Coordinates of C-alpha atoms and ligand atoms in Angstrom, one line a residue:
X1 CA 102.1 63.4 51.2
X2 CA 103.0 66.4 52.6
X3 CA 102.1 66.8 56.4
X4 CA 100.5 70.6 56.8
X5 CA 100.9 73.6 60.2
X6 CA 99.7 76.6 60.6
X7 CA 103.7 77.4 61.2
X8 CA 107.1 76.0 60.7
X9 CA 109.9 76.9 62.5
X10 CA 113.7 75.9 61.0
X11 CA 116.1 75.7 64.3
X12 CA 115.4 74.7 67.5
X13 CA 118.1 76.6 69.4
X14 CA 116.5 79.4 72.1
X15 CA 115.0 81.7 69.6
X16 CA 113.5 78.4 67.5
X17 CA 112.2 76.2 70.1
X18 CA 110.5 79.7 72.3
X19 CA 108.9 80.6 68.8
X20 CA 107.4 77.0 68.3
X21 CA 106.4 76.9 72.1
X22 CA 104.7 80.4 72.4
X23 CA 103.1 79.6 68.6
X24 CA 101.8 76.3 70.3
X25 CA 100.3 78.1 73.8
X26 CA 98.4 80.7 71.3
X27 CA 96.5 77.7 69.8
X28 CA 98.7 77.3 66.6
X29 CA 99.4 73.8 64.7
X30 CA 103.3 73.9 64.8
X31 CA 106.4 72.0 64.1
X32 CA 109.8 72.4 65.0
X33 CA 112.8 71.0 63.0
X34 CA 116.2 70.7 63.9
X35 CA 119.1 68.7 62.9
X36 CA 121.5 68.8 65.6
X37 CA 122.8 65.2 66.3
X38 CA 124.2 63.8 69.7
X39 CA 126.9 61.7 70.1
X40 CA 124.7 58.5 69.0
X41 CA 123.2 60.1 66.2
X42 CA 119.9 61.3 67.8
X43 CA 118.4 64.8 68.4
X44 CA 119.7 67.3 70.9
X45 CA 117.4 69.9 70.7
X46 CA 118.2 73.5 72.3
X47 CA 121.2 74.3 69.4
X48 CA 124.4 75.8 69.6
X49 CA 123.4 77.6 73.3
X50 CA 122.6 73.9 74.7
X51 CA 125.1 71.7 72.9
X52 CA 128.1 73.8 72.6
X53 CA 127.6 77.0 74.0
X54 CA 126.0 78.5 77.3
X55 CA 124.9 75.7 79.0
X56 CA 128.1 73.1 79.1
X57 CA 130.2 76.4 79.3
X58 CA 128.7 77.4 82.4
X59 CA 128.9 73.8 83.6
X60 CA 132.6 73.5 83.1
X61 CA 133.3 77.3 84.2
X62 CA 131.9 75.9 87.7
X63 CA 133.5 73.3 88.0
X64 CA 136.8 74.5 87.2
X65 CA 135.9 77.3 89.5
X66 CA 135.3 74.8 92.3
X67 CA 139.0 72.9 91.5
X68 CA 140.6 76.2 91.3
X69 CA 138.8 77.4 94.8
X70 CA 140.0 73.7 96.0
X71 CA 143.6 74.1 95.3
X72 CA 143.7 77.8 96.0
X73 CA 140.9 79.3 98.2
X74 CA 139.6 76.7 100.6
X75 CA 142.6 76.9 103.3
X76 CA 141.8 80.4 103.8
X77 CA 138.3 79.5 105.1
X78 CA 139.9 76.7 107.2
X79 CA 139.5 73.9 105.2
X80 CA 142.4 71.9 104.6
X81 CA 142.3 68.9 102.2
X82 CA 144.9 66.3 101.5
X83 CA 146.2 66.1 97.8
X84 CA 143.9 67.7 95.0
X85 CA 143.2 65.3 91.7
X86 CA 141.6 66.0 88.4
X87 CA 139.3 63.5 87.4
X88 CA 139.1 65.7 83.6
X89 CA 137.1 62.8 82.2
X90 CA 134.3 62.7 85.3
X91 CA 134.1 67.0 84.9
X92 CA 133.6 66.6 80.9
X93 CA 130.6 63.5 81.9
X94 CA 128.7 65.7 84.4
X95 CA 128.7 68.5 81.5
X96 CA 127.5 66.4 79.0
X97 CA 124.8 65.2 81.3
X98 CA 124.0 68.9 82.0
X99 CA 123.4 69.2 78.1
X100 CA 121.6 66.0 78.0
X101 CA 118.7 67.2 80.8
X102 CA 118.5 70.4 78.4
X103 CA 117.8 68.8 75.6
X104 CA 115.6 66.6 77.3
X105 CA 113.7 69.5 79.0
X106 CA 112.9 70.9 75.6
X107 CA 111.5 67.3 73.8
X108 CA 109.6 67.4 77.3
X109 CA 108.6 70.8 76.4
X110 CA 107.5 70.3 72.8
X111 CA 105.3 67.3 73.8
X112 CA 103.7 69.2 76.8
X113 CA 102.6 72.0 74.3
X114 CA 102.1 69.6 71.5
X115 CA 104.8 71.4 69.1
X116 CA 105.7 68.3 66.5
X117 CA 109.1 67.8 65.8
X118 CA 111.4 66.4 63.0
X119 CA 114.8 65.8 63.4
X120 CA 117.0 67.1 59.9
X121 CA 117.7 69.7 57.9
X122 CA 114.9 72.4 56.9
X123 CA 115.1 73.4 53.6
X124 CA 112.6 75.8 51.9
X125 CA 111.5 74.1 48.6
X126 CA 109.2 76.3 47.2
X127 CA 106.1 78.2 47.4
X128 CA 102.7 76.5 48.1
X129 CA 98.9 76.5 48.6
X130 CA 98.9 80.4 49.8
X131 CA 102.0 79.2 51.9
X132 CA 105.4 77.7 52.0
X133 CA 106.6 74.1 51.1
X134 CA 109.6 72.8 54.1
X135 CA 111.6 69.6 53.7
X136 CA 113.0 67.5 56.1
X137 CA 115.7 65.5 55.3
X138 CA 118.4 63.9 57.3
X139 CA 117.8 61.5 58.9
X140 CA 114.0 62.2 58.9
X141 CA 112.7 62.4 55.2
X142 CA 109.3 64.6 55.5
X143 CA 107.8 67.3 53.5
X144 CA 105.5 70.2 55.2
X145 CA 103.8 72.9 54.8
X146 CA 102.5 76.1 56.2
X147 CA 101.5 79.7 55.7
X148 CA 104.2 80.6 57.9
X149 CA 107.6 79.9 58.8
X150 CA 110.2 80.8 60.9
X151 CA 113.8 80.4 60.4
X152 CA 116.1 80.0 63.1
X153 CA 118.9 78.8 62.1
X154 CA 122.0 80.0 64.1
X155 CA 125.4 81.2 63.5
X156 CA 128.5 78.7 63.3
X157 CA 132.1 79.8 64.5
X158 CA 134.0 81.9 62.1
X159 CA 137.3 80.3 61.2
X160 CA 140.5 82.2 59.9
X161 CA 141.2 82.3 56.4
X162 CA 142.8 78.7 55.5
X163 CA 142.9 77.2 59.1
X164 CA 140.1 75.4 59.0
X165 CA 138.5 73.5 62.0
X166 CA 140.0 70.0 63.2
X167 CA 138.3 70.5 66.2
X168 CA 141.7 68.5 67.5
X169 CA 143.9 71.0 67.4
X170 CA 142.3 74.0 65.9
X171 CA 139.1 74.3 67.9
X172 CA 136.1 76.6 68.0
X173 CA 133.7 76.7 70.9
X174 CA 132.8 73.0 70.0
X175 CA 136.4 71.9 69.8
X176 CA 137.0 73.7 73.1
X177 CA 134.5 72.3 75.3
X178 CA 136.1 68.6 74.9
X179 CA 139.5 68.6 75.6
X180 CA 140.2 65.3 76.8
X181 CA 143.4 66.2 78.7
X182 CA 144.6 69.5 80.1
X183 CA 147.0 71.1 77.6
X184 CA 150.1 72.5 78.7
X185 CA 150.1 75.3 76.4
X186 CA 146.8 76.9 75.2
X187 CA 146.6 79.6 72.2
X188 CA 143.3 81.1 71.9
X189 CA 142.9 84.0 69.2
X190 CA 140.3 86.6 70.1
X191 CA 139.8 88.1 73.6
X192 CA 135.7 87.8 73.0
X193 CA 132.9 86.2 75.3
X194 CA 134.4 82.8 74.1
X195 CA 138.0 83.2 74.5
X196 CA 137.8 84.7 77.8
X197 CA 135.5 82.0 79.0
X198 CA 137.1 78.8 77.2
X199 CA 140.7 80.5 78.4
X200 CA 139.8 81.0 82.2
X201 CA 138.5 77.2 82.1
X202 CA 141.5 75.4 80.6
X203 CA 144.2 77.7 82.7
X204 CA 142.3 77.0 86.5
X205 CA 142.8 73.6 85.0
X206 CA 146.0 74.2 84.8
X207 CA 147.2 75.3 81.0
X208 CA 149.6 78.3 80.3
X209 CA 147.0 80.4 78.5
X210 CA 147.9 83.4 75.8
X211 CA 145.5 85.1 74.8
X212 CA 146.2 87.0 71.1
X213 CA 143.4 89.8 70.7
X214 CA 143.5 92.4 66.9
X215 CA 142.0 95.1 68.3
X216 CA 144.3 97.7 70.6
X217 CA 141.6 98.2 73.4
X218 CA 140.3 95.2 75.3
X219 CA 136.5 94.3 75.9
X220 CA 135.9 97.5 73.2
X221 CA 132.0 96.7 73.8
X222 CA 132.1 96.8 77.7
X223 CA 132.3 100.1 79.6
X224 CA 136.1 100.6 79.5
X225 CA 136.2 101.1 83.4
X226 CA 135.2 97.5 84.0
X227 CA 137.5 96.5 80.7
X228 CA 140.9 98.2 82.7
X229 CA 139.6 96.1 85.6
X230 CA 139.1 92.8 84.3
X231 CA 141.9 93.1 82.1
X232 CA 144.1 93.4 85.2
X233 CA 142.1 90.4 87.3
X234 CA 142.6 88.2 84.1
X235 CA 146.3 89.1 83.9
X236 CA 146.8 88.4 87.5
X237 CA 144.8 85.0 87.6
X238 CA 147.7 83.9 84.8
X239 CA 146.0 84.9 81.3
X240 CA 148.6 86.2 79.0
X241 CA 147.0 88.7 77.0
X242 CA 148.6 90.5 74.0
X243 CA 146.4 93.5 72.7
X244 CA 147.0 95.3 69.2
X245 CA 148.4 91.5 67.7
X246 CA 148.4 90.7 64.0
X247 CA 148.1 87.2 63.9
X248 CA 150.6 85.5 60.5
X249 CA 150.7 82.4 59.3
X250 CA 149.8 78.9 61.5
X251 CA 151.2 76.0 61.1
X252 CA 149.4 72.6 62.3
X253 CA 151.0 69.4 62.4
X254 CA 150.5 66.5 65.1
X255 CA 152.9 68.0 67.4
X256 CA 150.8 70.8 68.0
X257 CA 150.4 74.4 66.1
X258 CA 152.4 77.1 65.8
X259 CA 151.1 80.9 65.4
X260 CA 153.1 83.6 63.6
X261 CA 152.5 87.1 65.1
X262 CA 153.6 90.7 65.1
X263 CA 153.1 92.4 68.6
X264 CA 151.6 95.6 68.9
X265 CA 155.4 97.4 68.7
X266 CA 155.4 95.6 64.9
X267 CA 157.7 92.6 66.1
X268 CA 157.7 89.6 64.8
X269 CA 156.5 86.8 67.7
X270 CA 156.0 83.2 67.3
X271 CA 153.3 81.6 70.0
X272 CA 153.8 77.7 70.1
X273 CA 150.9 75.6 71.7
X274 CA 149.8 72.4 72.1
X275 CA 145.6 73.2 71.0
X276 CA 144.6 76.8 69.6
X277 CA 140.9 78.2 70.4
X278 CA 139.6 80.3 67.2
X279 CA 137.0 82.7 68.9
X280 CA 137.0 85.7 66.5
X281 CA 133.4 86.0 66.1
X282 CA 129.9 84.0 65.0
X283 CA 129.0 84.2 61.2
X284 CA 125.1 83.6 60.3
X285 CA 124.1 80.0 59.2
X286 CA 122.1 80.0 56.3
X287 CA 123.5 76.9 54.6
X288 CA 121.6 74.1 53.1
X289 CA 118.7 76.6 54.3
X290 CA 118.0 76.6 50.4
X291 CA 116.2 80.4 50.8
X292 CA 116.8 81.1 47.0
X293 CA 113.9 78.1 46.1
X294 CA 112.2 81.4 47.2
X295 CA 113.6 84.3 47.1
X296 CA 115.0 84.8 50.7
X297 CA 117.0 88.1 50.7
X298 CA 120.0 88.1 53.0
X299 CA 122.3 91.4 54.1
X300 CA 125.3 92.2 52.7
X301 CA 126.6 90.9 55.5
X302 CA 124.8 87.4 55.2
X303 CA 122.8 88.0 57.7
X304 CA 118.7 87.3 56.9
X305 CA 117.5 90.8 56.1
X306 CA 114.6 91.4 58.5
X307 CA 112.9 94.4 59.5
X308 CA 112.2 95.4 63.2
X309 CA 109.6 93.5 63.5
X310 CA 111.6 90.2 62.2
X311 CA 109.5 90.3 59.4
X312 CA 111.8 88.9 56.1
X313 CA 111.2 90.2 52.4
X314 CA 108.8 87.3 51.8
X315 CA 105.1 87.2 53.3
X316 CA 104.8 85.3 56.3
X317 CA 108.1 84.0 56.7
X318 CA 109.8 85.2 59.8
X319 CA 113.5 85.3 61.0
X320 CA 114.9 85.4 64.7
X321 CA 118.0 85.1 66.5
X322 CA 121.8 85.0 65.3
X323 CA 120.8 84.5 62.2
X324 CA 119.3 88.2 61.8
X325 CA 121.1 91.4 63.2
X326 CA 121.7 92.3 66.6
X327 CA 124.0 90.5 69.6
X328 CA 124.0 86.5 69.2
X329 CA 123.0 86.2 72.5
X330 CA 120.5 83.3 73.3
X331 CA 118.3 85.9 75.3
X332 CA 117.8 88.6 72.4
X333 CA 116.7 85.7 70.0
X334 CA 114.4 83.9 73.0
X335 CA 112.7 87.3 72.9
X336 CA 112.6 87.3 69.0
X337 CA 110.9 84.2 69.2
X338 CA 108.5 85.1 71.8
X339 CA 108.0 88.4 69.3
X340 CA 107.3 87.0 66.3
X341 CA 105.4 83.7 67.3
X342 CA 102.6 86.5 69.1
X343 CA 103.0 88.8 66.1
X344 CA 101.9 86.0 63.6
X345 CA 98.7 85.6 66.3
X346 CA 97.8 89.2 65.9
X347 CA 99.0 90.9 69.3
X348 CA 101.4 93.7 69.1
X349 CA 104.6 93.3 71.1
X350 CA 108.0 94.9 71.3
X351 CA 111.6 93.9 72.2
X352 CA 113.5 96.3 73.8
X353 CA 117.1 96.4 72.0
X354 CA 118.0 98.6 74.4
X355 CA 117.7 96.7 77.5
X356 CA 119.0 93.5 76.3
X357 CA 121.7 92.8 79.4
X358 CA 125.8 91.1 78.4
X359 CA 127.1 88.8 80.5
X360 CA 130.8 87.1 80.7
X361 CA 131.2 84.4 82.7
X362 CA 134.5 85.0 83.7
X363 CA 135.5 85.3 87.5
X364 CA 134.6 87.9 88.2
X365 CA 131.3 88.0 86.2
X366 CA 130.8 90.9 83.9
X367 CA 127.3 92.2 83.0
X368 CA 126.2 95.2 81.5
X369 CA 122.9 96.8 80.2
X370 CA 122.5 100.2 78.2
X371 CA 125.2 102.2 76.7
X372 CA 128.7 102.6 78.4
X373 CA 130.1 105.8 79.6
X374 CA 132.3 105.9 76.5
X375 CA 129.3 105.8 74.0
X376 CA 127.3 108.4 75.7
X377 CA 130.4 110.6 75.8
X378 CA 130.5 110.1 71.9
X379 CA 126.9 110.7 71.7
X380 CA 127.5 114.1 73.1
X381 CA 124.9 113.0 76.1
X382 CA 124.8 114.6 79.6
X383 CA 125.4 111.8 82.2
X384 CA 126.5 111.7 86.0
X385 CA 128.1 108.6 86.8
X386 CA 128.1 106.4 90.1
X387 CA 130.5 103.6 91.4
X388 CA 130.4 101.4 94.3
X389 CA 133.1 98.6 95.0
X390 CA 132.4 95.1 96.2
X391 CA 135.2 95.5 98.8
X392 CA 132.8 97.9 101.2
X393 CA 130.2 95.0 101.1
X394 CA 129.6 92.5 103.4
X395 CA 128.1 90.3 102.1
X396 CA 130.7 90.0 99.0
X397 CA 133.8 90.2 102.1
X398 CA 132.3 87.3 104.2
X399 CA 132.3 85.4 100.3
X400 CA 136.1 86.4 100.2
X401 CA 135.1 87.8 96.4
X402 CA 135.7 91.3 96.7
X403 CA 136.8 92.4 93.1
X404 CA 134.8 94.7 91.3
X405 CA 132.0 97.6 91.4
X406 CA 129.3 98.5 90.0
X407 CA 128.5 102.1 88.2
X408 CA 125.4 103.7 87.3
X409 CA 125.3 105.9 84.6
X410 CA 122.5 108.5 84.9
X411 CA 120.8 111.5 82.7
X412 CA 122.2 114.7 84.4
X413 CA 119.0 115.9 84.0
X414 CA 116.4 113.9 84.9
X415 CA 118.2 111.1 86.8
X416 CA 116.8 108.3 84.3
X417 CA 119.4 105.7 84.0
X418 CA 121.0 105.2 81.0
X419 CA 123.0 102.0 81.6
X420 CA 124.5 99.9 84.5
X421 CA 127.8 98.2 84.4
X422 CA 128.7 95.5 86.8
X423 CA 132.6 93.5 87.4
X424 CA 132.1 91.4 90.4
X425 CA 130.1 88.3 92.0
X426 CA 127.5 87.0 90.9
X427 CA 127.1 90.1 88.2
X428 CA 124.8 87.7 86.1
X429 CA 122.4 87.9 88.6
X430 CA 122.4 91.4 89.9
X431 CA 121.7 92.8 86.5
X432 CA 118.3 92.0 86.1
X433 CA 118.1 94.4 88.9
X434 CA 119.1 97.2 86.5
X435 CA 117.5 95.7 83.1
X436 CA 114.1 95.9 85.6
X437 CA 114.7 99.4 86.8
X438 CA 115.2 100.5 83.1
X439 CA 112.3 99.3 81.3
X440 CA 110.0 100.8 84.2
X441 CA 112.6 104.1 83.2
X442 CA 113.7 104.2 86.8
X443 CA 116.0 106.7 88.4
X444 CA 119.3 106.4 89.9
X445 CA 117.5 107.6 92.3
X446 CA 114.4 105.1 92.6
X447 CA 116.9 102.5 93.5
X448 CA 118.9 104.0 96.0
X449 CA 115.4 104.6 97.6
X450 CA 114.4 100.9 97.6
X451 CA 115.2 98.2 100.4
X452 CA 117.6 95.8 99.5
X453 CA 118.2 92.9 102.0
X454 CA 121.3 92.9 104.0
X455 CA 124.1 91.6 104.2
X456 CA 123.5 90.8 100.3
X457 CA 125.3 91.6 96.9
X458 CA 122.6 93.6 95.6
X459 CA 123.4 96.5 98.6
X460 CA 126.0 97.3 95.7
X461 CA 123.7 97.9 93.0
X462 CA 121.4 100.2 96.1
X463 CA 125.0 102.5 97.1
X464 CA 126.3 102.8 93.3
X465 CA 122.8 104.0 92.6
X466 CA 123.3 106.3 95.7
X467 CA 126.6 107.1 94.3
X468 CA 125.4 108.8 91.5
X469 CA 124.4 112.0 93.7
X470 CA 127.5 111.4 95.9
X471 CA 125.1 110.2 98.8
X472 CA 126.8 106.2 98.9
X473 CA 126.1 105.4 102.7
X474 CA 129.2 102.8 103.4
X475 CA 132.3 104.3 101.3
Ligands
LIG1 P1 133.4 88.1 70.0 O1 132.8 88.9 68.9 O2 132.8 88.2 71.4 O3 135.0 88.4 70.1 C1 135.8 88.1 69.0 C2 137.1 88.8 69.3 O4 138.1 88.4 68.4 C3 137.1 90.3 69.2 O5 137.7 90.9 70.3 C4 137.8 90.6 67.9 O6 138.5 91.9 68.0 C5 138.8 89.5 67.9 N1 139.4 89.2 66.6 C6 138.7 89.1 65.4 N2 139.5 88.7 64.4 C7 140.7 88.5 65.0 C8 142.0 88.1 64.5 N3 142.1 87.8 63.2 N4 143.0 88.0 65.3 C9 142.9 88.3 66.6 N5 141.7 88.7 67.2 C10 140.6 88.8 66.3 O7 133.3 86.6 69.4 P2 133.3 85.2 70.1 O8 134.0 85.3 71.4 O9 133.8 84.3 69.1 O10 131.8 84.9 70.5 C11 130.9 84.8 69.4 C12 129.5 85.2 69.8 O11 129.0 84.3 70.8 C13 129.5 86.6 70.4 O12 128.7 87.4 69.6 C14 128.9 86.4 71.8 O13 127.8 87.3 71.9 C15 128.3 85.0 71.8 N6 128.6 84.4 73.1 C16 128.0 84.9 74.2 C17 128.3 84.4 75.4 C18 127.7 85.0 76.6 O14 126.7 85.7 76.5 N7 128.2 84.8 77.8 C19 129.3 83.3 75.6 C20 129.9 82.9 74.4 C21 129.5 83.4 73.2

């Protein structure tokens, strides 16, 4: 017998497990499926951004960040320490356990807001009773129903034509979050989110990292003033990076793999490693998602075709996350989810695609919200631009982390700003300064008039702002 909610949502990653939770505060009947497995065959909710994305990233990017500061950075504050070690196996444990009080926290969630929850594969079987007919199946076996659903399904890691994933040697983000020792050599293709991150782990662990990127320009998406500047940090921390590469023909064998390429002068290069990160984008999952049982339409580019609104071709069935259009960021489908699960109560809501921050986690942090100076140039907009450097700052001196700036981009006219775009400490954090200031539509101006505690990092943010009517205070 089928077991019947007022709403089903398929995923639990970010933009599943917020939809089922906000469904569940406004007084719905909800479950959530998901079928992601842990290392003894049990759930681990929180998908790809808990199990093989943000969250253990971020826990091995600090801690390869405190061995690098060990070995490199302590004597300079005048602590000495005898011989450095790398206990690899210890740093991999304390993420995993990072993952595991994530998933945890959202199982804890889920019973706290009474969402019910079934662990395997969702998979639309038809239409039903005014509604929709869900199964369940591995290793739960369940059929439900509801009058609505909510598909949050994810994206999986696009592999290169014939180099499939071993996850030994050919690794995607999964792959490259478990390396059990330090390679010597490390290939990664693609100079994205992932690559930079997975490559500044491995080399502060102490790999010889090349990094092979298609495209001529590097971080095309980020304002192209921070791109020059991390592109030189990166180069000088050790990252090889080859711009304009056509990547050939790999070969895999146990020895290692070895990457045919032509360099951006058309010459023909050969990149030997010992493991090879694949991070050339995210492709929508829909598999096994059965959504022709009724009549799901997806994009030409395999996306879930949604409108605005998340709303799919079918009544009452919903879509959020990287599954639809937009950035695969956990935030913008968290929002989605939020969207969609307050929609279906009746309340009108909105996300704001326009103030949806990016953050790398690279040392230093990029972060960005709003359009870069390059894209409002294109646009043909009037702008004035500010910039303030981390080395006037006191705070960012006394950390001994003085690369970077921040730069406001302003309208000429009116002073509302268009986007912010941090290099520098702690740049994750100091953006929600700027994603604040532009949904209330702040000016440049408004900032540079507000307090901002001293000595601290966000005095940056306060004299870029200045900067943007050539008023900075300390450069
Ligand atoms: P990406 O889209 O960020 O970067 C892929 C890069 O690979 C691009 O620079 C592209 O030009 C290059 N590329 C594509 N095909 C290539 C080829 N054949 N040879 C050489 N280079 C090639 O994708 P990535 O890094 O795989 O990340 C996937 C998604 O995950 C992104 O959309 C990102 O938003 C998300 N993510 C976000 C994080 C964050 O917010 N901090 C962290 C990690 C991932």
């Amino acid at each position: 017998m089928s077991k019947n909610f007022d709403v089903v949502v398929i995923g639990g990653g970010p933009a599943g497990y917020i939809a089922a939770i906000r469904a569940a505060q406004l007084g719905m009947a909800v479950a959530c499926i998901d079928q992601w497995k842990n290392a003894k065959g049990g759930p681990a909710l929180g998908g790809t951004c808990t199990n093989v994305g943000c969250i253990p990233s971020k826990a091995l990017l600090q801690s390869s960040e405190h061995y690098e500061a060990a070995g490199h950075h302590f004597a300079e504050h005048g602590i000495q320490i005898g011989s450095l070690g790398l206990d690899l196996k210890k740093m991999l444990a304390r993420k995993d356990a990072v993952v595991k009080q994530n998933n945890d926290g959202i199982a804890y969630l889920f019973k706290k807001n009474k969402v019910a929850f079934f662990h395997g594969r969702g998979s639309f079987v038809g239409k039903a009773d005014g509604g929709y007919e869900v199964a369940v199946s591995e290793p739960a076996n369940e059929t439900l129903t509801a009058k609505r659903v909510v598909v949050a399904t994810g994206s999986v890691a696009r592999a290169l034509p014939g180099v499939p994933f071993d996850e030994k040697l050919v690794l995607s983000n999964d792959g490259a979050l478990s390396i059990a020792d330090v390679p010597k050599r490390l290939g990664v293709i693609g100079s994205g989110v992932i690559g930079l991150e997975m490559g500044s782990v491995w080399r502060r662990l102490g790999a010889e990292v090349t990094v092979l990127e298609a495209l001529p320009t590097f971080l095309g998406a980020a304002d192209q003033d921070v791109a020059k500047e991390a592109l030189k940090v990166f180069t000088k921390q050790g990252l090889k990076i080859h711009l304009g590469a056509t990547v050939g023909a790999i070969a895999v064998d146990k020895g290692g793999v070895s990457v045919a390429w032509k360099d951006a002068n058309g010459a023909e290069q050969k990149l030997d490693c010992d493991r090879l990160v694949v991070s050339i984008g995210r492709i929508p999952n829909t598999a096994g998602l059965s959504g022709e049982a009724v009549g799901l339409k997806l994009d030409e580019r395999g996306f879930i075709a949604v409108d605005n609104d998340c709303r799919t071709n079918l009544p009452n069935v919903w879509a959020v996350g990287d599954v639809v259009r937009g950035p695969m960021l956990a935030h913008k489908g968290e929002e989605e989810g939020v969207a969609v699960a307050e929609r279906i109560a009746g309340q009108h809501c909105h996300v704001n695609f326009n103030t949806i921050p990016w953050v790398i986690y690279t040392s230093p942090e990029i972060a960005w919200v709003g359009p870069t100076e390059q894209q409002l140039k294109a646009a043909g907009r009037a702008y004035k631009a500010g910039s303030f450097p981390f080395m006037a700052n006191g705070r960012a001196r006394a950390l001994g982390d003085t690369t970077g700036f921040v730069k406001f981009l302003a309208d000429a006219t009116n002073d509302e700003i268009l986007g912010v775009h941090i290099i520098g400490p702690f740049a994750s954090e100091l953006i929600a300064e700027a994603v604040v200031a532009m949904e209330f539509r702040a000016s440049s101006e408004d900032i540079g008039r507000i307090c901002h505690a001293h000595p601290s990092l966000s005095e940056v943010t306060k004299e870029a702002a200045l900067a943007v009517d050539k008023r900075a205070l300390n450069f």
